[in-house]
Coordinates of C-alpha atoms in Angstrom, one line a residue:
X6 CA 21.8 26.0 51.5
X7 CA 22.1 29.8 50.9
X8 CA 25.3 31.3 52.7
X9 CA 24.9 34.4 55.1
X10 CA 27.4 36.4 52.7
X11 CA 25.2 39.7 51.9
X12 CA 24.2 39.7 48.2
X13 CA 27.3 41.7 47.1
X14 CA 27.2 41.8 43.5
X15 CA 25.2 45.0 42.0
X16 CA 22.0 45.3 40.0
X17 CA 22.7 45.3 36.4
X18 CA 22.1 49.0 34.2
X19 CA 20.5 48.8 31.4
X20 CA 23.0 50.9 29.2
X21 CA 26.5 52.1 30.5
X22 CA 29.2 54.2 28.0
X23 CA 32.3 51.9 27.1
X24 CA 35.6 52.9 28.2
X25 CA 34.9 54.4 31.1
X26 CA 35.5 53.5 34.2
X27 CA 31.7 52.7 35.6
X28 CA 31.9 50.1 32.6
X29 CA 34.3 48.4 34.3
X30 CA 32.8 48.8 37.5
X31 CA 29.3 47.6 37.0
X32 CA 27.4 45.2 35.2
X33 CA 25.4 46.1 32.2
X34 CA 22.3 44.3 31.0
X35 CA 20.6 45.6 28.3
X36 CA 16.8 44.0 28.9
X37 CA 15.7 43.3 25.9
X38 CA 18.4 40.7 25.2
X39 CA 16.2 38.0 27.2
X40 CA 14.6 37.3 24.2
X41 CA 11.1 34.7 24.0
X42 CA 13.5 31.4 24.3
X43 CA 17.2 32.7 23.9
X44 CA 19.3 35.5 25.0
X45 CA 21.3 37.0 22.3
X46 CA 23.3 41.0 22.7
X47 CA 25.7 43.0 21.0
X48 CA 28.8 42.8 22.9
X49 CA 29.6 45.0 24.4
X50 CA 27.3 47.4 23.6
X51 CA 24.2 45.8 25.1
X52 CA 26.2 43.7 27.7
X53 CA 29.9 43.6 29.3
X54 CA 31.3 41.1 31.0
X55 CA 30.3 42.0 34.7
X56 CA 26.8 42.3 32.7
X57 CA 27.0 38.1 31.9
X58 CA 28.6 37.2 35.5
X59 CA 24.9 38.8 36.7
X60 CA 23.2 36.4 34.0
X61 CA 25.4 33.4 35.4
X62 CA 24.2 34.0 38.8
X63 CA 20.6 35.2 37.8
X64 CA 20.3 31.4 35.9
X65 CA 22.2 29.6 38.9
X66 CA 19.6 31.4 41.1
X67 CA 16.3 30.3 38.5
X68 CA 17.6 27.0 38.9
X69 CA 17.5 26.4 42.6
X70 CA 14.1 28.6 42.8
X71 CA 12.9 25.5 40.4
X72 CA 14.3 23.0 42.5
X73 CA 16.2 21.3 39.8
X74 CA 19.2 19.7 40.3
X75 CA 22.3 22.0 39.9
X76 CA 24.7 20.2 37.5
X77 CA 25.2 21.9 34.1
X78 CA 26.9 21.7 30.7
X79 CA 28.4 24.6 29.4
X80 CA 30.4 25.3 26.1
X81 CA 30.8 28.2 23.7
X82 CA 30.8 28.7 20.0
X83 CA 33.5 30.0 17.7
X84 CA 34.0 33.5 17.8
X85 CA 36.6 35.7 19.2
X86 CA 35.2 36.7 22.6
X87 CA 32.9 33.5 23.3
X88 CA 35.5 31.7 25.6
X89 CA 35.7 35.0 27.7
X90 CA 32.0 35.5 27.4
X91 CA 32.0 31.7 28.6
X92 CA 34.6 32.4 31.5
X93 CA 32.0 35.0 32.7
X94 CA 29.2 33.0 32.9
X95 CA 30.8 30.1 34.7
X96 CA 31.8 32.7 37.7
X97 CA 28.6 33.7 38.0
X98 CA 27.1 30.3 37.8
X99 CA 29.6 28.4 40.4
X100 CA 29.0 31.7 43.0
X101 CA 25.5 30.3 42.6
X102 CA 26.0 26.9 43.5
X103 CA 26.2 25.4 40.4
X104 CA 28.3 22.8 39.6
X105 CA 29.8 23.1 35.8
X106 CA 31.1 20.8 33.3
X107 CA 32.7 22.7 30.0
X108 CA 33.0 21.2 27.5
X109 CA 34.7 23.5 26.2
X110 CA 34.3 24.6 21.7
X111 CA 31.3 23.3 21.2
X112 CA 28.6 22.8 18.8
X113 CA 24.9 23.2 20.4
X114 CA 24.2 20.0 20.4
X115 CA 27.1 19.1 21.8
X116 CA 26.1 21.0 24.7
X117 CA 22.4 18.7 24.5
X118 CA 24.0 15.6 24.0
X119 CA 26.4 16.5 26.9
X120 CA 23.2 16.6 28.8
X121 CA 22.7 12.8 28.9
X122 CA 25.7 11.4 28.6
X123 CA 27.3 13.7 31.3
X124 CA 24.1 13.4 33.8
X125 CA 23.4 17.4 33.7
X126 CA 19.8 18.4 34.0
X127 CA 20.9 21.7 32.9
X128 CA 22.6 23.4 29.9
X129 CA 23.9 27.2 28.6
X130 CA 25.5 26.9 25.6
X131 CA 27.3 30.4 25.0
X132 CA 26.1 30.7 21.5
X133 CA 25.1 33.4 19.0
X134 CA 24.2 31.2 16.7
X135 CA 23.9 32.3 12.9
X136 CA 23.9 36.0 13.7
X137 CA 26.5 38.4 12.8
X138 CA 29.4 38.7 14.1
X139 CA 29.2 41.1 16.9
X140 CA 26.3 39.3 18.5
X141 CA 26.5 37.1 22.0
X142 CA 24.2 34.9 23.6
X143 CA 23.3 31.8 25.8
X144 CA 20.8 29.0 24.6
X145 CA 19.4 27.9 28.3
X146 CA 17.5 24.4 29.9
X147 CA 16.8 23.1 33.1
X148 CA 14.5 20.0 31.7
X149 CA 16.5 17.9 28.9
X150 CA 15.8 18.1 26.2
X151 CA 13.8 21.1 26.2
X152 CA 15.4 24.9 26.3
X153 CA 13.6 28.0 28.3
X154 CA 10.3 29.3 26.3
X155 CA 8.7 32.3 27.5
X156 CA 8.1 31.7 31.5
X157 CA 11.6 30.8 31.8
X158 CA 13.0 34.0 30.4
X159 CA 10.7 36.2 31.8
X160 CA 11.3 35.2 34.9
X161 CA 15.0 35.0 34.4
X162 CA 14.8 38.7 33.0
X163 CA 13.1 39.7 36.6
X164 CA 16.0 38.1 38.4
X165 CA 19.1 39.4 36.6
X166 CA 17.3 43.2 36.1
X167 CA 16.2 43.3 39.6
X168 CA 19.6 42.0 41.0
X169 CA 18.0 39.6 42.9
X170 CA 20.8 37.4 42.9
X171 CA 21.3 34.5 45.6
X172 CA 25.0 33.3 46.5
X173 CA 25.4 29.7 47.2
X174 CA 27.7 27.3 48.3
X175 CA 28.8 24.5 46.6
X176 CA 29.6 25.7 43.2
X177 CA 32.4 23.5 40.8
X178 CA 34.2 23.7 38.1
X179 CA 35.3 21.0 36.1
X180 CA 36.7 20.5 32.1
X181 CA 35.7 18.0 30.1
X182 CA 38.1 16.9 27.5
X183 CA 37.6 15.5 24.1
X184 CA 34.1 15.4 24.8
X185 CA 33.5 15.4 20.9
X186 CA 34.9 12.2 19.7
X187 CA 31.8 11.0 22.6
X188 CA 29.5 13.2 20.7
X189 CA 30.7 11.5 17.4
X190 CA 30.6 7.8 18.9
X191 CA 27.1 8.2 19.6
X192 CA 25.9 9.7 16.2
X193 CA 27.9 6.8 14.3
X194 CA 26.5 4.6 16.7
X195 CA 23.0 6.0 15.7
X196 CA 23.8 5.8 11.7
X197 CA 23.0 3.2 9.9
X198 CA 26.0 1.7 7.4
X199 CA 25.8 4.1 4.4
X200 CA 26.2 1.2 1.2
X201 CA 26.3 4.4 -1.6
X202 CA 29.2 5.8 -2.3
X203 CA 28.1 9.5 -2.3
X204 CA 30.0 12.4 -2.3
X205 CA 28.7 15.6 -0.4
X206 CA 29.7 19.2 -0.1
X207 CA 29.9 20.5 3.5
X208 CA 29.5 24.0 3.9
X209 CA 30.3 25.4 7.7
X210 CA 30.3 29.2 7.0
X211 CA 33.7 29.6 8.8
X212 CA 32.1 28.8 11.7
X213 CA 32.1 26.6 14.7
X214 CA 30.4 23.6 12.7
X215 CA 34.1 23.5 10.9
X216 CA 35.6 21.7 13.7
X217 CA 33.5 19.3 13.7
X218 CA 30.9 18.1 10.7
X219 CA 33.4 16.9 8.1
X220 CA 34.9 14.7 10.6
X221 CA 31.5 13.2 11.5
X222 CA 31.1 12.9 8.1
X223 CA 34.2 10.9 7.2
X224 CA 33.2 8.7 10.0
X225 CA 29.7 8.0 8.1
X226 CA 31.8 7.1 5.1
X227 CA 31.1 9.1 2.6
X228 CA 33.4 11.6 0.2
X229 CA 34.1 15.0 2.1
X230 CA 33.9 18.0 0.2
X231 CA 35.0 20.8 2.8
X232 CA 34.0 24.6 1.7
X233 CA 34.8 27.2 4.4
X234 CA 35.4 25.3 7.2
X235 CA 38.9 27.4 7.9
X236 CA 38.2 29.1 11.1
X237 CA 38.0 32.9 10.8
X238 CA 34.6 34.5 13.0
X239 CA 34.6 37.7 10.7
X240 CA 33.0 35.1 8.5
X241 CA 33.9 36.4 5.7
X242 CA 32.5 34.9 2.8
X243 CA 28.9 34.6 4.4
X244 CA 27.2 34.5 7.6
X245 CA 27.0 31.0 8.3
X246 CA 23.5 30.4 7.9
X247 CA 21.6 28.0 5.9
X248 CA 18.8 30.4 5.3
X249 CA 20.9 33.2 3.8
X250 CA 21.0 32.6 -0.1
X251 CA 24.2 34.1 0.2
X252 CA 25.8 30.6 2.1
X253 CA 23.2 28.6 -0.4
X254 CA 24.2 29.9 -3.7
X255 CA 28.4 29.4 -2.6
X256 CA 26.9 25.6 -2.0
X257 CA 25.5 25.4 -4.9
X258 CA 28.4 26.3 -7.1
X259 CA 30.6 23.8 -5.4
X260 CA 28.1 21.3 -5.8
X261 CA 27.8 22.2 -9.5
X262 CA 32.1 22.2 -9.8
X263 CA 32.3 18.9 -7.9
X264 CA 29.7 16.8 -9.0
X265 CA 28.5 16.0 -5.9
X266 CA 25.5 14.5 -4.9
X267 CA 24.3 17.0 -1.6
X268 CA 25.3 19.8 -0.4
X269 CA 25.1 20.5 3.2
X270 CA 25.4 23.7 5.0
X271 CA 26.1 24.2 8.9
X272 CA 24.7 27.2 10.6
X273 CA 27.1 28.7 13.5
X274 CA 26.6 26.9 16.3
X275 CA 25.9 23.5 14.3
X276 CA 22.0 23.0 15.5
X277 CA 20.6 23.8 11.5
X278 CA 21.7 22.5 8.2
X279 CA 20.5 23.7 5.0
X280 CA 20.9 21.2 1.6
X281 CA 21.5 21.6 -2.1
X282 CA 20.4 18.9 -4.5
X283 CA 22.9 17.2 -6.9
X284 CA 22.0 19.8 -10.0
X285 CA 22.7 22.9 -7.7
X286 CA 19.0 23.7 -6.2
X287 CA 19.1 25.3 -3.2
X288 CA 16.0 23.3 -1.4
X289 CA 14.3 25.2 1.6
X290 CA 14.6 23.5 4.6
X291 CA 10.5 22.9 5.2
X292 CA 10.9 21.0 1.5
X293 CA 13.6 18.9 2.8
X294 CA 11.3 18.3 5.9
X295 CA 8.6 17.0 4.1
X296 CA 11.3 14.9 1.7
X297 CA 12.3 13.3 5.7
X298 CA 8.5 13.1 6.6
X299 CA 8.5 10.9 3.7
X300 CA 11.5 8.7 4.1
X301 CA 10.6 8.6 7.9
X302 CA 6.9 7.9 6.9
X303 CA 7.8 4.7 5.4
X304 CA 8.9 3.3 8.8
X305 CA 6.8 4.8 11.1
X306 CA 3.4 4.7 9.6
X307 CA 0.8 7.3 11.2
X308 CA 3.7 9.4 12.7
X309 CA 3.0 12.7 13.9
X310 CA 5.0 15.4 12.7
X311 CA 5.4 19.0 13.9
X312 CA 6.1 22.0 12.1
X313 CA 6.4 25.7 12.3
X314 CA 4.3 28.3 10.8
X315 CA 6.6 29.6 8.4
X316 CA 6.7 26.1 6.4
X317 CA 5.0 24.9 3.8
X318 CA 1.2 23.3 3.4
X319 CA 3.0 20.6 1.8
X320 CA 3.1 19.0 5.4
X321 CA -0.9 18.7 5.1
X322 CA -1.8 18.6 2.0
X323 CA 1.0 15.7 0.2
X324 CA -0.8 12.8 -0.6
X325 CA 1.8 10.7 -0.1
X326 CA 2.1 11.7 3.4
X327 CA -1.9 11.7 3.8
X328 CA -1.7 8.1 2.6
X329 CA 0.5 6.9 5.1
X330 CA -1.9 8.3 7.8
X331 CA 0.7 11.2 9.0
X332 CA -0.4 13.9 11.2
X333 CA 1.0 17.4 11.0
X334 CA 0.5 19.7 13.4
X335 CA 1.5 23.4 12.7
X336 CA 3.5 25.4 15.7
X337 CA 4.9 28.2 16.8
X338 CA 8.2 29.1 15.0
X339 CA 11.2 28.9 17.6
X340 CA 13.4 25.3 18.3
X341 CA 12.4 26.0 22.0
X342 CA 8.5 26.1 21.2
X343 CA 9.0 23.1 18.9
X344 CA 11.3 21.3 20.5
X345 CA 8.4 21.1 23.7
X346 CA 5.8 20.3 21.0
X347 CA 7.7 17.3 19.9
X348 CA 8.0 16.0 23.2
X349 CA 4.5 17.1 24.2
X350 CA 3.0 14.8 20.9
X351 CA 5.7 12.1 20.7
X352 CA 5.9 13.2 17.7
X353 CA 8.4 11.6 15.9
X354 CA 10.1 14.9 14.6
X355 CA 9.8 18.3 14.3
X356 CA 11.0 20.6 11.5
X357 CA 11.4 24.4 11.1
X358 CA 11.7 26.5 7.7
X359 CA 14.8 27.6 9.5
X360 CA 16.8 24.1 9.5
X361 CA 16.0 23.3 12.9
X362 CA 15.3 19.6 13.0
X363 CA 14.1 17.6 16.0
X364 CA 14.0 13.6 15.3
X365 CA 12.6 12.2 18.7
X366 CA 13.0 8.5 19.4
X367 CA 14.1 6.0 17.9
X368 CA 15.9 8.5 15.8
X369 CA 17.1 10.7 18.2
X370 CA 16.7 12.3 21.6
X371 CA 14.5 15.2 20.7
X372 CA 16.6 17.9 20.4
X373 CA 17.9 19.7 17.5
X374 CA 21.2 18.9 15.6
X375 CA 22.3 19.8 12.2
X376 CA 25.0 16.7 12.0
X377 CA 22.1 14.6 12.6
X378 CA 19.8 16.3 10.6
X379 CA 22.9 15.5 7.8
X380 CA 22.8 12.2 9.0
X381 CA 19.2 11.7 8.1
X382 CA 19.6 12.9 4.4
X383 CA 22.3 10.7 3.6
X384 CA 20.3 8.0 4.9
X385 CA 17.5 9.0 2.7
X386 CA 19.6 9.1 -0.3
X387 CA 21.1 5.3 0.7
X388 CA 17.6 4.1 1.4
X389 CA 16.8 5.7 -2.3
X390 CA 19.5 3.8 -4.3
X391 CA 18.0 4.5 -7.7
X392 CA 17.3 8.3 -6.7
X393 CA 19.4 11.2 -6.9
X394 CA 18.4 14.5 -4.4
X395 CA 17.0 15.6 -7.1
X396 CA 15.1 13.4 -8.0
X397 CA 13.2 13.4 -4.9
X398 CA 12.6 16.8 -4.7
X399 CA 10.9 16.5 -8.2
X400 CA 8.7 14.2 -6.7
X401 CA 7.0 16.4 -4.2
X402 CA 4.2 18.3 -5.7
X403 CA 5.6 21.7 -6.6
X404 CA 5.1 25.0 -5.0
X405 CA 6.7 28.6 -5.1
X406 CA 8.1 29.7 -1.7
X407 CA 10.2 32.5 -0.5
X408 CA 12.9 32.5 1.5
X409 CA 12.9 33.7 5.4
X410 CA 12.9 37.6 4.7
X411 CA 13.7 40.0 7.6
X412 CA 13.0 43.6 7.4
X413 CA 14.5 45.6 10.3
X414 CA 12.4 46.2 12.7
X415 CA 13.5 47.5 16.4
X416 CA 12.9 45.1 19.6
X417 CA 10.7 47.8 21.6
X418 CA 8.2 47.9 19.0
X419 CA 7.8 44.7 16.4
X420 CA 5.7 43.2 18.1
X421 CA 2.7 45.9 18.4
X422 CA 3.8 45.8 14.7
X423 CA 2.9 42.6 14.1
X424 CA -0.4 42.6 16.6
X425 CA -1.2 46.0 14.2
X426 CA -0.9 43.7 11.1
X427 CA -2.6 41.1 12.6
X428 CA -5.8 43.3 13.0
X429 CA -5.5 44.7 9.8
X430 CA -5.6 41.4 8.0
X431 CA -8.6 40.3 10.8
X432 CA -10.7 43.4 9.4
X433 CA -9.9 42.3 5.8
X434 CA -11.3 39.4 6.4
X435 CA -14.3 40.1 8.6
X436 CA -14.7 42.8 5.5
X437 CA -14.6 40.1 3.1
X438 CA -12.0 42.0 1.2
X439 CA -9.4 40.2 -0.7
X440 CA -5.4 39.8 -0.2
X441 CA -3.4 40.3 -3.4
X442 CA -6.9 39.4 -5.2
X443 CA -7.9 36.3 -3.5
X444 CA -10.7 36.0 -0.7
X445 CA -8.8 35.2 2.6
X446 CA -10.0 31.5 3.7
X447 CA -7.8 31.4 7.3
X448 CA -6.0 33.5 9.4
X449 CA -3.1 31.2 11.9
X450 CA -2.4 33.6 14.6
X451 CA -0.7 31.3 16.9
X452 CA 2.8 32.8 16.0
X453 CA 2.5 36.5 14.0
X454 CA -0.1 35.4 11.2
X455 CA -0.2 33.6 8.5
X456 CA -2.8 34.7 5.9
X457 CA -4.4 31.7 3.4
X458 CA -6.5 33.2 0.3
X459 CA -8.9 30.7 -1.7
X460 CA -6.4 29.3 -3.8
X461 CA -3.9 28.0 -1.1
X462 CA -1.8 30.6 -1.3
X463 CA -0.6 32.2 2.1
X464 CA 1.8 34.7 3.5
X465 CA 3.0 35.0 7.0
X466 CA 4.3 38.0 8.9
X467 CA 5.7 37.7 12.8
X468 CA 8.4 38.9 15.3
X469 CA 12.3 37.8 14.9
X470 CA 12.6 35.7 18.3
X471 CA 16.4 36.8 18.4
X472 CA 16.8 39.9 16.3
X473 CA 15.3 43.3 15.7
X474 CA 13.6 41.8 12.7
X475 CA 10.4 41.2 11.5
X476 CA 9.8 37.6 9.2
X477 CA 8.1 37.7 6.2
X478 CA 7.8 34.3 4.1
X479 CA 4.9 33.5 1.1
X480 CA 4.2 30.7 -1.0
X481 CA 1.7 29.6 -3.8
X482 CA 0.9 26.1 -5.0
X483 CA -0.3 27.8 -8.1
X484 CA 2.4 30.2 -9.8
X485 CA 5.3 32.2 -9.1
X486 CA 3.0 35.3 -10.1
X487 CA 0.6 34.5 -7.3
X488 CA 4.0 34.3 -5.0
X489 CA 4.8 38.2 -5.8
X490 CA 1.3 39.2 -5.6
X491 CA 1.1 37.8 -1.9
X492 CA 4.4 39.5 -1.2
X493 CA 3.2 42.6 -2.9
X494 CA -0.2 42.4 -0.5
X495 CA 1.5 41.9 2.8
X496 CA 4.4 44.2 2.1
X497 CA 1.3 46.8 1.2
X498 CA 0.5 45.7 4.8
X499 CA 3.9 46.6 6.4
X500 CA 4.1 49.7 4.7
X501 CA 1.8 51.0 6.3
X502 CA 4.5 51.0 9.5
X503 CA 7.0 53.3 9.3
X504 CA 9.0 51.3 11.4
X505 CA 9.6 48.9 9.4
X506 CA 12.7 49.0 7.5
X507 CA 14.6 47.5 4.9
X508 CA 14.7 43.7 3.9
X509 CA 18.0 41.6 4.5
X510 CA 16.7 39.5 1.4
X511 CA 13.3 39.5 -1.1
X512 CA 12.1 37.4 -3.6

């Protein structure tokens, strides 16, 4: 029951100057950190911490206007203000009338699992994930195993901008303690007994995933091989990110120096992993997906599969899969929009070019998680006795892809950007003018668009979810030339923006 206290807490401002004393006196909330599915700022310019006591209580207040149940599972990743961004959000969740469980360090799946097996229909994980240090956020659900999509942050937006904040009685606090070796038990519980001795390089980025992914691993059995899993959030080697080549090519040479047979790679807050074969190739994650939609295949005959725009065509077009009778259906990029399309389909997993990995039941409980996403590679290889990594990436009918490439491109306008480049390629086509010299045969526009030319090549533009970016991926099943020419065409495309900036990465 709301209390009769007046709603004392002020409206957040959008932008306040640091060290001065209205910063301290006032919450700031930068609005366009409530992104499509998460909520990521730079703190503390975008937000301070009065600014994520208002998004505590704006959430506690969402949850109650949905009627949901208000217990929830909180944690935070490892950087040096996460506990206190944490701390915030727990004050202004219990003066909402929630009642917390913190779990305290935490991978993101922690916070999932913690979901079930604590009996919380809700979840804020204080996560910013992969992105640089600098960068805050909160990875939000009130319907296990899904996260917020779209309505939910809009609405949560309205709520915390406006200030219209309700106080509620009943809020609690309580810590959870060695909640990961529960976390662990169940993951080992859900492994099957690994019989080949293999080796495997795990790469956490310095990152939270250090804590906690060789130990897993050890547990499976198999021969750790720890590379940056030190602590130290200025991460200084590499962001810790299994789609920069920057953490892929440091795998890669210790896979190479060890002789190991995978490589593994942990994003920050332990939801993605990335792999390296056993002769140093850095295999995109939508490869590795279709490598799993094979092993999985074999079990679960006509299995539906989802995946997200930026993968590959391998997903429809491998005979191998087509023989077994798989269904793939293509989705919207983002672990929240896949995550729900998984458990829409029953499909039996989803997989994103990103390393976001959703096994569903049997295999898991629909969520993402990069320890078992790990899990299920090492059971490939065990299932594969007579196979190296390698070996079955050979086997998949060969393509050239890109990797995820981001050019800068501000929040407030990437996505008239990308609707601009959207129309541009629909008058191409409607003009029956080619892309880098092929006639376009599809445009996908249910995330950004995704541009197919006779020959099966494609290239895909569309908004960064959680960063001033745009995303740019190609790939050709026919050459490596016809790769640059696509990347040649669409950048032609982006060019023609002046808002658009640099790349983080090309091909």
């Amino acid at each position: 029951m709301s209390s009769d206290r007046p709603k004392a807490f002020p409206t957040p401002l959008p932008r306040l100057e640091p060290n001065t004393f209205t910063f301290e006196q006032w919450p700031m909330v930068k609005p366009t950190g409530f992104r499509e599915y998460d909520a990521r700022w730079l703190f503390p310019q975008e937000i301070n911490l009065m600014g994520v006591q208002a998004l505590g209580l704006g959430l506690g207040t969402l949850i109650h206007e949905r009627g949901v149940r208000p217990d929830i599972v909180t944690g935070h990743d490892f950087r040096a203000y996460s506990s206190s961004i944490k701390l915030a959000l727990i004050a202004g969740m219990q003066a909402a009338g929630l009642r917390v469980k913190d779990i305290g360090l935490a991978l993101s799946p922690m916070a999932y699992f913690g979901q079930f097996a604590l009996d919380c229909p809700c979840v804020a994980m204080v996560t910013a994930s992969h992105n640089d240090n600098g960068w805050t956020g909160v990875k939000m659900g009130a319907e296990r195993p899904m996260t917020f999509g779209p309505d939910e942050m809009g609405r949560l937006k309205e709520i915390v901008t406006r200030g219209e904040f309700r106080y509620r009685d009943g809020g609690a606090y309580e810590f959870v303690s060695d909640f990961a070796q529960v976390y662990f038990d169940d993951l080992v519980a859900r492994a099957k007994p690994v019989s080949r001795k293999l080796k495997v390089v795990a790469a956490c980025g310095n990152g939270t995933a250090g804590a906690f992914a060789p130990a897993l691993l050890e547990r499976l059995g198999v021969e750790v091989i720890p590379l940056d899993v030190e602590p130290d959030h200025s991460f200084p080697r590499y962001n810790p990110n299994p789609e920069d080549m920057a953490m892929l090519h440091a795998i890669a040479d210790k896979v190479r120096e060890t002789g190991a047979d995978v490589g593994l790679g942990f994003d920050g807050d332990g939801d993605r992993c990335g792999v390296v074969d056993d002769e140093g190739e850095e295999i995109f994650a939508d490869k590795i997906g279709v490598m799993l939609a094979r092993d999985l295949s074999k079990l679960h005959p006509e299995a539906t599969f989802v995946v997200d725009v930026k993968s590959t065509g391998l997903y429809a077009a491998d005979p191998e899969l087509q023989s077994r009778g798989v269904r793939t259906d293509y989705w919207k990029t983002g672990h929240s929009y896949i995550k729900r399309r998984v458990n829409e389909l029953s499909a039996l997993a989803g997989f994103e070019k990103s390393g976001h990995f959703f096994f569903n039941a049997p295999v898991g409980r629909g969520y993402d998680d990069g320890l078992l996403t790990a899990i299920a590679v090492i059971e490939m290889l065990d299932r594969n006795p007579g196979q190296s990594m390698a070996d079955l990436y050979r086997a998949l009918p060969k393509t050239w892809g890109s990797p995820t490439m981001s050019p800068h491109c501000a929040d407030e306008v990437k996505y008239g950007v990308v609707e601009a480049v959207t129309e541009r390629f629909r008058a191409l086509q409607a003009a029956g003018e080619p892309v880098g010299g092929h006639a376009i045969t599809s445009l996908v526009t249910v995330n950004g668009v995704r541009v197919t030319t006779a020959d099966g090549t494609w290239g895909l533009v569309r908004a960064s979810s959680n960063k001033p970016e745009l995303v740019v991926v190609v790939e050709s099943p026919v050459s490596e030339a016809r790769l640059h020419e696509m990347f040649a065409a669409v950048d032609g495309v982006l060019r023609q923006h002046p808002e658009v900036g640099a790349y983080n990465q090309t091909i």
